[in-house]
Each structure stands twice: as C-alpha cells, then as structure tokens.
Short mmCIF file of C-alpha atoms in Angstrom, two decimals:
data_model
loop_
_atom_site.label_atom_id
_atom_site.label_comp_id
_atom_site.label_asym_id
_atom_site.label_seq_id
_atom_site.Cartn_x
_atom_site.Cartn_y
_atom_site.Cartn_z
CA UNK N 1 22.38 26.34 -4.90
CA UNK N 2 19.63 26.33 -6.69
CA UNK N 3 16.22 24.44 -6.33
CA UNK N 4 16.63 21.18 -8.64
CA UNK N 5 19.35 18.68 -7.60
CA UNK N 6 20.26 16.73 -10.97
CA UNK N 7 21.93 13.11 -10.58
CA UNK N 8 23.50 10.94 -12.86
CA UNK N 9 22.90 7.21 -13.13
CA UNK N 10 23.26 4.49 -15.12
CA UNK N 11 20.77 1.26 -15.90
CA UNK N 12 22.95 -1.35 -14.26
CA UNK N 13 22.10 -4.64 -16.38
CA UNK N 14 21.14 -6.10 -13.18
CA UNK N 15 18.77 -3.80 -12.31
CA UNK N 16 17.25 -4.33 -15.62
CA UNK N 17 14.40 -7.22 -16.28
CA UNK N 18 14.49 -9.94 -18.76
CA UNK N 19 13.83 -7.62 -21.69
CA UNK N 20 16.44 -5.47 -20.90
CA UNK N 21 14.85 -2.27 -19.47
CA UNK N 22 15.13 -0.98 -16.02
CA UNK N 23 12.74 -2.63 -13.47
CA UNK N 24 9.65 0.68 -12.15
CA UNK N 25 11.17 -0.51 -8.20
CA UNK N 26 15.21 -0.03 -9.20
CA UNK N 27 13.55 3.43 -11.10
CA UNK N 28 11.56 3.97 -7.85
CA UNK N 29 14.87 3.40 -5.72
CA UNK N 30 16.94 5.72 -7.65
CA UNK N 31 14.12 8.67 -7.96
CA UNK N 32 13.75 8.40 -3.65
CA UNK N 33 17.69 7.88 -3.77
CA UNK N 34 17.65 11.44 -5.82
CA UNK N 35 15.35 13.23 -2.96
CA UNK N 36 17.83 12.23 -0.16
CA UNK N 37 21.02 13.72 -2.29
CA UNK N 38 18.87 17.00 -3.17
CA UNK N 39 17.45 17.41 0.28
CA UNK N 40 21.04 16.57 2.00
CA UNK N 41 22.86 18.86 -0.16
CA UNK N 42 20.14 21.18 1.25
CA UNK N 43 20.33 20.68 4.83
CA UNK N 44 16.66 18.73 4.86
CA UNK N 45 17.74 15.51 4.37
CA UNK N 46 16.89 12.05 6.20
CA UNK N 47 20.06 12.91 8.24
CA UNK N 48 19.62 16.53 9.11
CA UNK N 49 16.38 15.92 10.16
CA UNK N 50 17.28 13.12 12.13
CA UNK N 51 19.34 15.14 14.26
CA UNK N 52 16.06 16.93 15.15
CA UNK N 53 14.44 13.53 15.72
CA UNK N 54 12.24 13.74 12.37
CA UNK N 55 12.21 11.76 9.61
CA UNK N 56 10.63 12.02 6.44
CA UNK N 57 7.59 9.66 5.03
CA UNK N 58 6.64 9.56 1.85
CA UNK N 59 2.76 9.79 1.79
CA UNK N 60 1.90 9.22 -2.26
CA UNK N 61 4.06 8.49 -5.24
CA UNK N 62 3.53 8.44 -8.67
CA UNK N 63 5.82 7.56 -11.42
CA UNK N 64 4.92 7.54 -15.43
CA UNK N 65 7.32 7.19 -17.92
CA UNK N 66 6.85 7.18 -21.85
CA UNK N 67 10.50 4.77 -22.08
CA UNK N 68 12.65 3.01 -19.46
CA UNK N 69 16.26 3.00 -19.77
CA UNK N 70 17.52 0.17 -21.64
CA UNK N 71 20.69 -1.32 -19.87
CA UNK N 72 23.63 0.37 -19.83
CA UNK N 73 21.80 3.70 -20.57
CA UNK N 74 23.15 6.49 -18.67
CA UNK N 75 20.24 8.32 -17.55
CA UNK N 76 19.82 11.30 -15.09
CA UNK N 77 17.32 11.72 -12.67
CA UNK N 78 16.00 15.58 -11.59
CA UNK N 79 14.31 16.47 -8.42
CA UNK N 80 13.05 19.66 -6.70
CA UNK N 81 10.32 20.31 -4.36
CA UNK N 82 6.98 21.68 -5.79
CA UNK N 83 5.30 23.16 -2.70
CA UNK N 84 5.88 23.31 1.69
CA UNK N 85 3.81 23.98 3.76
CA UNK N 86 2.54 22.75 7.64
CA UNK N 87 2.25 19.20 7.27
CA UNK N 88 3.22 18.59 3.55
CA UNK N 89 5.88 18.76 0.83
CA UNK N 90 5.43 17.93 -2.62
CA UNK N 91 8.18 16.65 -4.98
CA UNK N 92 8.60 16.08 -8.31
CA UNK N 93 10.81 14.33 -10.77
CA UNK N 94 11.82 14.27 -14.43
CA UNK N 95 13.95 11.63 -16.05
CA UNK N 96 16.08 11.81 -18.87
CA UNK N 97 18.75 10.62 -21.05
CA UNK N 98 22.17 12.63 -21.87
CA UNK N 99 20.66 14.12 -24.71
CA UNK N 100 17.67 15.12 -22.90
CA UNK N 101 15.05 12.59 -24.04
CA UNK N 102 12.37 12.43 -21.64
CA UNK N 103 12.08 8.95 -20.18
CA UNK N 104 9.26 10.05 -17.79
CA UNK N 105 8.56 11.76 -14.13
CA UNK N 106 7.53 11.22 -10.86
CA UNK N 107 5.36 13.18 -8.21
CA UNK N 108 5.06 12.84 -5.17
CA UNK N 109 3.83 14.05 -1.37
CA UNK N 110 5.60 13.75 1.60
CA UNK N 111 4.75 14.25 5.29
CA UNK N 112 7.47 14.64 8.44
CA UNK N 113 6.92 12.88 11.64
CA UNK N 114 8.45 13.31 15.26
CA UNK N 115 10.09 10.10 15.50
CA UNK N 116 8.98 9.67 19.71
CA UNK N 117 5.91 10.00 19.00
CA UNK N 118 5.41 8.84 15.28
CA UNK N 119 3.07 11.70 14.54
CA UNK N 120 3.00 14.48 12.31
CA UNK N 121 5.46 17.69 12.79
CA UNK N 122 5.71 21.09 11.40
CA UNK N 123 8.02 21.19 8.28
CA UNK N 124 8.86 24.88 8.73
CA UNK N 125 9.68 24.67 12.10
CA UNK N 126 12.66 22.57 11.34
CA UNK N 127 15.89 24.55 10.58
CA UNK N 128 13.70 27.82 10.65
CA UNK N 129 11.87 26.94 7.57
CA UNK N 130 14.85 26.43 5.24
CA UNK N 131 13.28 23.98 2.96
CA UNK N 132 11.18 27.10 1.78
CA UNK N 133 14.26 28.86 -0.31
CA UNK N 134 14.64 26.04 -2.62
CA UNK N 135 10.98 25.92 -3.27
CA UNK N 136 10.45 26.00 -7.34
CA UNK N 137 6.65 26.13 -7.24
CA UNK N 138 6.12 26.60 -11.12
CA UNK N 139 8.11 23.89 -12.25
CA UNK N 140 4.97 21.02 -12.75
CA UNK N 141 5.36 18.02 -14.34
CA UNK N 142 2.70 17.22 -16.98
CA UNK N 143 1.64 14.05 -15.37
CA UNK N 144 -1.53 13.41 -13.46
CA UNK N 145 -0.79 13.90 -9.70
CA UNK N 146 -1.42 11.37 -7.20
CA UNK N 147 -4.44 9.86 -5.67
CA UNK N 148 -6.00 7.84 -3.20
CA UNK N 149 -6.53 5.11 -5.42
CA UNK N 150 -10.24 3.77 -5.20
CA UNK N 151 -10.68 0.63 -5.66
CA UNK N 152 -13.64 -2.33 -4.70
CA UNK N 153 -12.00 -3.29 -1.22
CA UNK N 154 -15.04 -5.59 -1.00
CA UNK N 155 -14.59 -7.42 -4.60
CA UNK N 156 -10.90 -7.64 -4.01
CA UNK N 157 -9.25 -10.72 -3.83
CA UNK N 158 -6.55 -11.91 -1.88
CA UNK N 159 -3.80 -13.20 -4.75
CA UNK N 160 -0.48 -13.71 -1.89
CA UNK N 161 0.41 -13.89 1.24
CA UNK N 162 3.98 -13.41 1.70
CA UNK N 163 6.45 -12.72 5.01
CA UNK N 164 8.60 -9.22 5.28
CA UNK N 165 12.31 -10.31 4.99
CA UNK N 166 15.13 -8.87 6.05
CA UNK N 167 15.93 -7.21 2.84
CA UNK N 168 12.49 -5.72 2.49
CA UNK N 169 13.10 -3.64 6.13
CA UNK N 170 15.14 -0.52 5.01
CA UNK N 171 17.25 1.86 7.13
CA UNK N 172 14.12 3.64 9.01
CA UNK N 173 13.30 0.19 10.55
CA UNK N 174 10.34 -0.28 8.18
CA UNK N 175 9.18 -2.26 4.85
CA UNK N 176 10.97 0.02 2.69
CA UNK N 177 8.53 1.95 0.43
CA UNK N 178 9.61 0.91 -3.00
CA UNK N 179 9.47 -2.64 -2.04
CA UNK N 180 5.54 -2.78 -1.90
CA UNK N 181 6.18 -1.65 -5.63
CA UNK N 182 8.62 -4.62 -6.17
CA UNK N 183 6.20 -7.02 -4.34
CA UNK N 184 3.27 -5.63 -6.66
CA UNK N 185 5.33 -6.18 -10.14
CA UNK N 186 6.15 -10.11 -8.93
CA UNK N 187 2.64 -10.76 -8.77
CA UNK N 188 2.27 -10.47 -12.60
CA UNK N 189 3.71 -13.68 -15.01
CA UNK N 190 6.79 -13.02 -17.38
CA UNK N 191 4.85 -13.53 -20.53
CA UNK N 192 1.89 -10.47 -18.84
CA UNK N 193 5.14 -8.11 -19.58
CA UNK N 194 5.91 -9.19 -23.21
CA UNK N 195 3.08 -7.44 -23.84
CA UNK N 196 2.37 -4.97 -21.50
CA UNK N 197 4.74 -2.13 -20.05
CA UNK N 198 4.40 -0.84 -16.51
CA UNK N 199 3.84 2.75 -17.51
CA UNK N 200 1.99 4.56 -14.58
CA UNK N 201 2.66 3.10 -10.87
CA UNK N 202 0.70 5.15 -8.02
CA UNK N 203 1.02 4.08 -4.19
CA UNK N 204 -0.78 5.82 -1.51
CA UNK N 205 0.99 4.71 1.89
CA UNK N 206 -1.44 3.98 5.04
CA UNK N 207 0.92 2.92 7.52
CA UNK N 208 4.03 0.83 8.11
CA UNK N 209 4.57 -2.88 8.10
CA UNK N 210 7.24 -4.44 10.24
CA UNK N 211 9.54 -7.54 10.51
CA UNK N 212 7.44 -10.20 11.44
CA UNK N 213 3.92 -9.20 9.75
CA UNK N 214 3.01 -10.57 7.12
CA UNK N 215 1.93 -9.12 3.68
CA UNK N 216 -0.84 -9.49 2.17
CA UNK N 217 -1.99 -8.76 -1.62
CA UNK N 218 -5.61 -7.90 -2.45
CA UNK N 219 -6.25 -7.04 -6.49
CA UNK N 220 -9.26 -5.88 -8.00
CA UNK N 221 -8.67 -5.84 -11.74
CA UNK N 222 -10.32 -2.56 -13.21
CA UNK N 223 -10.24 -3.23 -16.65
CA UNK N 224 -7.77 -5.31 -18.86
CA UNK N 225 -5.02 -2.79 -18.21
CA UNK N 226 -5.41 -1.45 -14.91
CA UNK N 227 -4.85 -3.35 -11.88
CA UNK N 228 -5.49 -2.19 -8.33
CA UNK N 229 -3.77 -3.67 -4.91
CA UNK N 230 -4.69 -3.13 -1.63
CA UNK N 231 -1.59 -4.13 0.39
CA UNK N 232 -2.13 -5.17 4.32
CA UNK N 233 0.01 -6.37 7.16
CA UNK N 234 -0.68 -8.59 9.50
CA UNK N 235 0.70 -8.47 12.62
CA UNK N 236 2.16 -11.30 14.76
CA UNK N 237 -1.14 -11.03 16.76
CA UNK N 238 -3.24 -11.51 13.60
CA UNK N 239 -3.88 -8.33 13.37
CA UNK N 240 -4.35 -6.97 10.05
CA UNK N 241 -4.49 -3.36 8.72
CA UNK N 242 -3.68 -1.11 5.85
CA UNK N 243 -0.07 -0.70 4.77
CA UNK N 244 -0.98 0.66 1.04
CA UNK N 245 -2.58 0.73 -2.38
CA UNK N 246 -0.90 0.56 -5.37
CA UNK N 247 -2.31 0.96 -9.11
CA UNK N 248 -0.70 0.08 -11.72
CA UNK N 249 -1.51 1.25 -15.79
CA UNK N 250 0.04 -1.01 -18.22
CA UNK N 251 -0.19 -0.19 -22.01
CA UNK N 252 0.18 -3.09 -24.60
CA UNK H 1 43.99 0.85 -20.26
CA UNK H 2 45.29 -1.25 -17.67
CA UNK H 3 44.11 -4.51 -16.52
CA UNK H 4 41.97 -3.21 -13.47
CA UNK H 5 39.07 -1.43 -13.55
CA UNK H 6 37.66 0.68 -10.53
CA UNK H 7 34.57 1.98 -10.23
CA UNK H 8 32.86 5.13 -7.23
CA UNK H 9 29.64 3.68 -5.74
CA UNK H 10 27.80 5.52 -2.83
CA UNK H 11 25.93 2.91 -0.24
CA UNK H 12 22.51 4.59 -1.10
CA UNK H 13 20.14 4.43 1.88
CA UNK H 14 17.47 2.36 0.65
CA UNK H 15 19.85 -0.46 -0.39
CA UNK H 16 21.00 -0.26 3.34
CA UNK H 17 19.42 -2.81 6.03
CA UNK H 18 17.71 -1.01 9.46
CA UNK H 19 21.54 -1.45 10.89
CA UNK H 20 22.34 0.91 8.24
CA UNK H 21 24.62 -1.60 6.84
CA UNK H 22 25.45 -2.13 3.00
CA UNK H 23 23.22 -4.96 2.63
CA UNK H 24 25.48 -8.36 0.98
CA UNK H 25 23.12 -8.74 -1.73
CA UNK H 26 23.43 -5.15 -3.05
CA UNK H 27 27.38 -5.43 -2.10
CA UNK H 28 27.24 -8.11 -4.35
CA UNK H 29 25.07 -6.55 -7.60
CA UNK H 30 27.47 -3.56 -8.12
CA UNK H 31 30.67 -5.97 -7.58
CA UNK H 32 28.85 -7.80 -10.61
CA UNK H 33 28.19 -4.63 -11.94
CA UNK H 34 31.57 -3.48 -11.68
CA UNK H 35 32.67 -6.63 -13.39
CA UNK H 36 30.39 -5.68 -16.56
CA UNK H 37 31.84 -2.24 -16.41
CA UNK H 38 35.50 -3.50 -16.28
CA UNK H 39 34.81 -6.03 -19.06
CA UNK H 40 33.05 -3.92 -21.38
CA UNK H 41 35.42 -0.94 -21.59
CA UNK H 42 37.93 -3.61 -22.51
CA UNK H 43 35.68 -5.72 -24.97
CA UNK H 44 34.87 -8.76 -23.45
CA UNK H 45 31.75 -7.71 -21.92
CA UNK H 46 28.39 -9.30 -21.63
CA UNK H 47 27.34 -7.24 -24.90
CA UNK H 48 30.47 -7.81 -26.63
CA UNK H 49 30.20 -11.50 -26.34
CA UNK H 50 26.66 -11.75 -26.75
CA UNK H 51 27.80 -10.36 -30.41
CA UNK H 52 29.17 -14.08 -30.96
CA UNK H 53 26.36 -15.84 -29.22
CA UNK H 54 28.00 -16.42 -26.16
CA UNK H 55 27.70 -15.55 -22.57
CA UNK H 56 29.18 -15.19 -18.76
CA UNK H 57 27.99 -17.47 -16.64
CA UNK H 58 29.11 -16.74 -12.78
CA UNK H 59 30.59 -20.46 -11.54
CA UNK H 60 31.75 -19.39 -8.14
CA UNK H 61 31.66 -16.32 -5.82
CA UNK H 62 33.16 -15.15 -3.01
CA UNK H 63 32.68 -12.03 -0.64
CA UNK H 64 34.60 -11.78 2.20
CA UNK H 65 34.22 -8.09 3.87
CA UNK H 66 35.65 -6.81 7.13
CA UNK H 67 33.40 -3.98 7.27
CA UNK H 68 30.29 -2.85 5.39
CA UNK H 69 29.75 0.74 4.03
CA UNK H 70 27.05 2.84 6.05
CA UNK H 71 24.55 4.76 4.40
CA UNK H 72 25.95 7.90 2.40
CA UNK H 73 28.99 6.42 2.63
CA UNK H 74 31.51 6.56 -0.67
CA UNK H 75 33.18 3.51 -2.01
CA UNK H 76 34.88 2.24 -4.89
CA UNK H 77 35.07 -1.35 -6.00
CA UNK H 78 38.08 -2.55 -8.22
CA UNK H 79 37.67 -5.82 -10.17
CA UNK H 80 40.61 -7.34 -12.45
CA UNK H 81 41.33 -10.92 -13.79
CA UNK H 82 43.53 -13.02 -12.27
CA UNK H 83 43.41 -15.50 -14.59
CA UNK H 84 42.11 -17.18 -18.11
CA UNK H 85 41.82 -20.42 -19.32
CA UNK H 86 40.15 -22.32 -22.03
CA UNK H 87 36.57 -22.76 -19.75
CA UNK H 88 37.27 -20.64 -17.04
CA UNK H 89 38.59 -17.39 -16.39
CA UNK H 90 38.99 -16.11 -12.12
CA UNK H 91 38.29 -12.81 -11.32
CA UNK H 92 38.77 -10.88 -7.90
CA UNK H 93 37.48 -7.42 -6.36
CA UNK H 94 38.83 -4.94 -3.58
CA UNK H 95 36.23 -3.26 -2.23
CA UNK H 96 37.66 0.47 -0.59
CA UNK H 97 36.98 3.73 0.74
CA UNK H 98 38.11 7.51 -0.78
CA UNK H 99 40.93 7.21 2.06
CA UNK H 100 42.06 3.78 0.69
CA UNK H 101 40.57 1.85 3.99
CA UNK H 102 39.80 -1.78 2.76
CA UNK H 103 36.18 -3.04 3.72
CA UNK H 104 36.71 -6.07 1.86
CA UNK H 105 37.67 -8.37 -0.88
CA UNK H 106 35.94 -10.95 -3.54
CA UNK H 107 37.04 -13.41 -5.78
CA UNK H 108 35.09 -15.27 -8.09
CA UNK H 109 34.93 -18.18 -11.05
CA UNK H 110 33.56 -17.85 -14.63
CA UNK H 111 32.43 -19.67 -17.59
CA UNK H 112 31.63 -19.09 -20.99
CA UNK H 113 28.43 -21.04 -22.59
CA UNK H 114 27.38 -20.96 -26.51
CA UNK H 115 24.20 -19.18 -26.05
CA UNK H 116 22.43 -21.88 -28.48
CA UNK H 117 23.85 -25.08 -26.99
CA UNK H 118 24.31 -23.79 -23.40
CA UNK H 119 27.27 -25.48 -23.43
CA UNK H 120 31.10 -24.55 -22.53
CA UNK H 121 32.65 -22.11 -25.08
CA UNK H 122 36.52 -21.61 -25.41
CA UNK H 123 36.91 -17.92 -23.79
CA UNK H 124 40.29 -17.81 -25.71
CA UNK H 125 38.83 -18.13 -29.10
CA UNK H 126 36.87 -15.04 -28.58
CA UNK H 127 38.21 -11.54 -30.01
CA UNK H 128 41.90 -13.63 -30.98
CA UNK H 129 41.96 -14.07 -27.03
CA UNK H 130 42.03 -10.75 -26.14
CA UNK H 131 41.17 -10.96 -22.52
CA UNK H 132 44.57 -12.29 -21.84
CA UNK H 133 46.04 -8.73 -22.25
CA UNK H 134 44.42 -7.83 -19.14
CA UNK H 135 44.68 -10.68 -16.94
CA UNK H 136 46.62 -9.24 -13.86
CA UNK H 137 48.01 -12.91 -12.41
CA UNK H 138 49.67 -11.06 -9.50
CA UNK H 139 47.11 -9.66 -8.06
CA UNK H 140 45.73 -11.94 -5.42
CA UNK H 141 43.19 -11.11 -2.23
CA UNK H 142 44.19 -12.45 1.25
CA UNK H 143 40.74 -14.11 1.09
CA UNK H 144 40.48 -18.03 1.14
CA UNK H 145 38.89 -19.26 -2.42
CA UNK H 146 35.91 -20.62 -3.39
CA UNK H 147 34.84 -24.05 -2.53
CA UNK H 148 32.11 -26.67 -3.87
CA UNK H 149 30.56 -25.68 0.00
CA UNK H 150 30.03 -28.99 1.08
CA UNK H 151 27.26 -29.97 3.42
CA UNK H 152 25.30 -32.48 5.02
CA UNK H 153 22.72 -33.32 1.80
CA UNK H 154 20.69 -35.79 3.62
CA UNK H 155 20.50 -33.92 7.17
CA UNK H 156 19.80 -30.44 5.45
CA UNK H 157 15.91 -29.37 6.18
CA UNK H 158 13.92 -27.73 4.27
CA UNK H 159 13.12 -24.37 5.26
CA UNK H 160 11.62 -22.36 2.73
CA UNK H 161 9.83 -22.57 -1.01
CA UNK H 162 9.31 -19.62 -2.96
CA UNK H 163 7.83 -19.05 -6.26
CA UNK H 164 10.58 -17.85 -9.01
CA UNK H 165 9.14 -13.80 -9.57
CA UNK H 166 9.34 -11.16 -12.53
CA UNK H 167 12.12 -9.47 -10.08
CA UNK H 168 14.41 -12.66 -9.82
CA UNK H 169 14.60 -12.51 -13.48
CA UNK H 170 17.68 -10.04 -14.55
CA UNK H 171 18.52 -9.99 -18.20
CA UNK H 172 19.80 -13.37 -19.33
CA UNK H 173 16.62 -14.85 -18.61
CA UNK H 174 17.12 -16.58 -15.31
CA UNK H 175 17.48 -16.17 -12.22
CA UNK H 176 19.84 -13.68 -11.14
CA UNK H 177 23.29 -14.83 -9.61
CA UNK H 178 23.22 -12.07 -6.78
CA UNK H 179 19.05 -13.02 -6.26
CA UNK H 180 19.78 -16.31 -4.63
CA UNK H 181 22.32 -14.58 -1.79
CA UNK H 182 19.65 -11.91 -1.53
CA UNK H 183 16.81 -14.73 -0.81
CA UNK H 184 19.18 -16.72 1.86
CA UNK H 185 20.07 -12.83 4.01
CA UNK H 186 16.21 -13.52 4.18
CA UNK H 187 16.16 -16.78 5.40
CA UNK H 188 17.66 -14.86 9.05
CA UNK H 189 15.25 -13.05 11.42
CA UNK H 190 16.17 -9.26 12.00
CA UNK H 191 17.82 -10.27 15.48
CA UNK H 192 19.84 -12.45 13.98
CA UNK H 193 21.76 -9.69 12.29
CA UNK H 194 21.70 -7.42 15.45
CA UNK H 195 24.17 -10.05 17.26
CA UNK H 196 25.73 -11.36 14.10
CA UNK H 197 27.88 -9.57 11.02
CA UNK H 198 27.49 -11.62 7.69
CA UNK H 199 30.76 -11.53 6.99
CA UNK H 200 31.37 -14.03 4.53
CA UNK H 201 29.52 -15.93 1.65
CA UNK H 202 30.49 -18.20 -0.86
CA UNK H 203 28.70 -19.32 -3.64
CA UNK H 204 28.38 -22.45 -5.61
CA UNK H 205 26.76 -22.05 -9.14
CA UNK H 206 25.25 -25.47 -10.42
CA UNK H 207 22.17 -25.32 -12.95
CA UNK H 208 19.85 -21.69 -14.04
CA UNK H 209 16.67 -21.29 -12.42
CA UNK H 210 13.60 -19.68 -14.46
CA UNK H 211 10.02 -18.10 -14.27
CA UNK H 212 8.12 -20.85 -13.34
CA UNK H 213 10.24 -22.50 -11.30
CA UNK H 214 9.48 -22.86 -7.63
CA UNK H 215 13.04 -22.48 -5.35
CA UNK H 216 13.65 -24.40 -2.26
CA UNK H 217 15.73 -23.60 0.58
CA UNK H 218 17.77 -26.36 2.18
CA UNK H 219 19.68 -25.53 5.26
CA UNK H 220 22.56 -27.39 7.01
CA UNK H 221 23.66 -25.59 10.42
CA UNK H 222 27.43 -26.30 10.64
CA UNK H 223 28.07 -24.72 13.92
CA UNK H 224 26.77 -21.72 15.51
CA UNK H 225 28.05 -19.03 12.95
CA UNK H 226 28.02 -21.39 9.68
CA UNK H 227 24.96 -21.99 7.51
CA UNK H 228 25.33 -23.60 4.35
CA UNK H 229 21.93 -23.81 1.83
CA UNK H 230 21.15 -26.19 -0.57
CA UNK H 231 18.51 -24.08 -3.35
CA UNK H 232 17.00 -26.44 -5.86
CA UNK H 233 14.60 -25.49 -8.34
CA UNK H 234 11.58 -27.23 -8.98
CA UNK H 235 10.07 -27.03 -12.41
CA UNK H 236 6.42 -26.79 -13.24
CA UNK H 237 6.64 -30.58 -14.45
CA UNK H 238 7.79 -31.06 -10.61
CA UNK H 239 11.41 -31.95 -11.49
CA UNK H 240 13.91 -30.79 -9.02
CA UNK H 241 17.39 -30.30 -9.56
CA UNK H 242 19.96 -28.00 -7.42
CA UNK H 243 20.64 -24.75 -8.62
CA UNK H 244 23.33 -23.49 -6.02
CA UNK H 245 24.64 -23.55 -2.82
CA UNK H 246 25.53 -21.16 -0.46
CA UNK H 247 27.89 -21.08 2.43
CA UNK H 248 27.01 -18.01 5.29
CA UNK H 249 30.21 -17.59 7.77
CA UNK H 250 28.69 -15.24 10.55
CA UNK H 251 30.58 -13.15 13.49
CA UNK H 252 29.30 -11.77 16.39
#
C-alpha cells in the first residue's frame, strides 16, 4: 500500500449552499473524513490508536481551493502524510474532479495525545513507528502552509455569542473541529457570498470547547477581503479561554 | 431500472455524536440524498424538474430507526415510491447493513410547486407522467405514517430563537428540510441522549424559512419520552408564521 489514500465523493446537493457549490465545512468534513480512511487502512487511525489510548488532534488546517464542486460533482479527495516526527505529523490534501481538474488542497499539522492525561505522546512510539513507511515527504502542495494567524486580539470585536449543541460535540467528546469553520462561515450575510468566494480557510486550534461552554466570536477585519476570528469558550464557571483562530481569504 | 434505488453510505466519524451514534440529522441528509440519487437516475430529479420550472418540496417525513450505525460502520439506504398522485407523491426508505440487518425505516410526503408561482404543480403532467413507471405500491414499511403532529399550541413555551445562517441555506434557497431536525437534536442537553435513544421523528412541513428570518423553537412536552416543537419563522418585518413541526419519540 502505498503512501496516498485516494477517496471518492460526491457534492451531495445538500451539502451544497444556495449557489450550488459545496459548503468549505462539508469540504473540511470530507478532507478529515479522508485522513481517518488513509490512516485506518494504515493501521494509524483514530481507532488503532485508540486501542493504545491516543487519539489524534488536529493542531492547524488549511484549505485553498481555485473551484468548489458544484452539486452533484463527483469529486475525489487525496491524502498522504508529508512529514513524522516526535510530536508532529503533517498532512496534506489535493482535490480533484474525475478528469483530474484541480479543485484545490489542504495542509495540515497534527499532534497525538495520551488520552489519561490529555498531553502530548510520541508518534513513533506507537505501533513501532509504522506511520513512518507511508511517509511521502516530497509530495508538497503548492499552497501556503499554515500559520498562527495574527490578528489585533485587542481591536477585535465580539460579533456572537452562541451555545455548543449537541450536534457540534463529535465522537472524541469535543466541539468537533470543522464546526468552528461552519460557525465562522454563518457569521457572514447571504448576499457577502454573491460576491465573494471562501477561497483560503486557516484554523489554528488552542484547546477544546465542551458541552455546556459557550462560544464566542471575536473578528478583526484585516482588509476588505480578509477576515480574522478569534474563537473562545466559556466555561460554565465563566471562564473563558482560547479554543481557536480562524482566517478566512475571500476573493470577489 | 427498477423502481428502487439503493445507495452504500459509511457513518463517517465526524457526522457521528460523542455516543458514536449516526447522528438523526445526518441519517436524515443522505436518506434525502438518496432520494435525489434514486430520482435522478430515473428522470424526475430535482435537476430534471427544475428543467420545467418546478420543484420537490418535502411535505412530511418520517424516520423511525431501531438502531443507529456506529462510526465506520457500512450502510445502504434504499428509497422507492410508493405512490403518485396529482399533488402528492409518498415515498419510503429501508435503511440496512452489508449483512441485510435492518436499522430502520422512513417514509415520507411530497409536493410539486411551479417554481414562479410557488404554487402546487400536477407531478403527472411532468415527462408524460413518467414517475408512475416506478412507483412500487407494494412496498410498504412496518412504520406508522406521518401525522399533522398535533400539540398543545397555546401551552407550548418558547425555548429557543436563532438567527436563520449561510449553513441553513441548502440549494433551493431556504432553509433546509433536514436543518430544522438538526436544530431540535440541539434543543436536548448531552445527558439527555446518554439515557435516551431518539428513535423516532416526524416531521410536519408548513411554510419555507429564509436568510433573514429569525426561527423560534416552541416546545410541548407530551409525556416523558415525547416532545413535539412548534418552529415559526419570524421575518425581518417581524411577521411570524410556522414553518414546521416536529414530533421527537424518545426510548431509554
């Protein structure tokens, strides 16, 4: 088997907005969907790992696309991993239609705690380093890689305020990580995406939010395209602290 | 091509709840989705009728399941119709694993609207009435049908207003059908679902809602394990007017 796990897909017209082309979160869903089919069929998977009471957390994600799917497209998503070492992985993305259009790619960083103690653990100590022999280190995308996106925390301003749900807490117990992205694209109007497309998302991930904190939405607008979010959680206590940043680019 | 159409899902883990559980909502968007498929590969698809400026609109739905898929696991939903008529057309679902286990069933009510008056089209006029060639009147589910879920209007409370978002919006340009289940699974604290299986939900289609709108959340406690929601939308002018209802049968 070798390093890129290729999956096929298709732009369900209810995954697809108002103008008919795939939503960035239901893109974001099916890209992190692709990493757990290529790192199951690879024994590194949320449920290997698991078994070894680890679980994978995605630390920084970037998508860009030129295109989305239209619905009914049948697209394909690839996915391989980049680079291993210690503490992190990094994955990439590319995807495509049939024919082999590029619709656009995704990178990505991921980190692997010990799920007792919720801290950082070795990646190549699980299953004796395995994930290292489908390593394809010279297969880049040509996108810009992630970053920690800087932004005026102080000139921010709070835009919503908004519970975590039930559907917003995914199977590792948390506010699923693609949701923030979801929550992020709702706080634009309809008539901002008649003329602007949601071509380059980036989240950087600070910590985990929970059922029963609340979310909170800070923007700082960096320029008439270019939008900025500090996402917090507050806690039941009133507590409030960092659960991530997004940025998104739009182009008109 | 015969008159039912089935269709290989996999529960992907990030449409899963923390239980690890199918969630109803995305149960219910590839049922829909199957519908599409199973109506398009025989011509009377959203697409195909949008050629003669008409459209589906979902009436009534019901999901009844005994079981929900875990994570990872495969599935296949079949989807046929049962009937057609001048204004309405009924349409059922089996939902069932690779070994033929049945997790659970759905059955469901449609309309046809001229997309420029909104109004009731004849679904026999369309393509010489070709969607009776597949309508499979056999083929009933051992669930009970849909109902206009009646409830206590005057003693429901209001529990809940949320703005209308970019992601409630699917491609016909209001809300989405499956949206509204989605946003009453919210309505529940997490515990809730650790003591109780949603087992059952039937829907009650009245007006669209749209960006803009602002939905509220009615809720009428029938007994311990029934919940039926009143959702109104409220327009920017202020005007309210129901836009479904939905009955939740629980099980511990």
């Amino acid at each position: 088997m070798g390093p890129v796990g290729t999956y096929n897909f298709i732009a369900e017209p209810f995954r697809c907005d108002w103008l008919d082309r795939l939503t960035m979160s239901s893109l974001g869903n099916e890209m992190i969907n692709a990493a757990d089919f290529q790192s199951a069929e690879r024994d590194f998977g949320y449920r290997d790992i698991r078994k070894v009471n680890r679980a994978w957390v995605l630390s920084r994600f970037v998508i860009e696309m030129n295109e989305m799917p239209s619905s009914h497209d049948h697209y394909s998503i690839s996915t391989w991993v980049i680079s291993a070492m210690k503490f992190f992985t990094h994955r990439n993305w590319s995807v495509q239609s049939p024919e082999g259009k590029i619709y656009g790619y995704g990178t990505s960083v991921w980190a692997m705690i010990d799920l007792t103690t919720r801290q950082p653990a070795d990646i190549l100590s699980v299953n004796d380093g395995g994930i290292m022999q489908y390593v394809d280190k010279d297969n880049v995308v040509p996108i810009t890689g992630p970053s920690r996106v800087r932004m005026d925390e102080k000139g921010a301003e709070l835009i919503s305020e908004i519970p975590v749900t039930y559907s917003d807490i995914d199977t590792n117990g948390h506010v699923n990580s693609v949701r923030y992205i979801e929550h992020v694209t709702d706080l634009f109007p309809l008539s901002w995406y008649e003329q602007n497309m949601l071509y380059r998302i980036e989240v950087a991930y600070v910590a985990e939010s929970h059922f029963g904190d609340r979310l909170r939405f800070y923007q700082d607008k960096q320029s008439d395209n270019v939008y900025c979010f500090k996402i917090s959680s507050v806690s039941p206590e009133g507590e409030e602290r960092e659960a991530c940043r997004i940025k998104c680019m739009f182009r008109c």
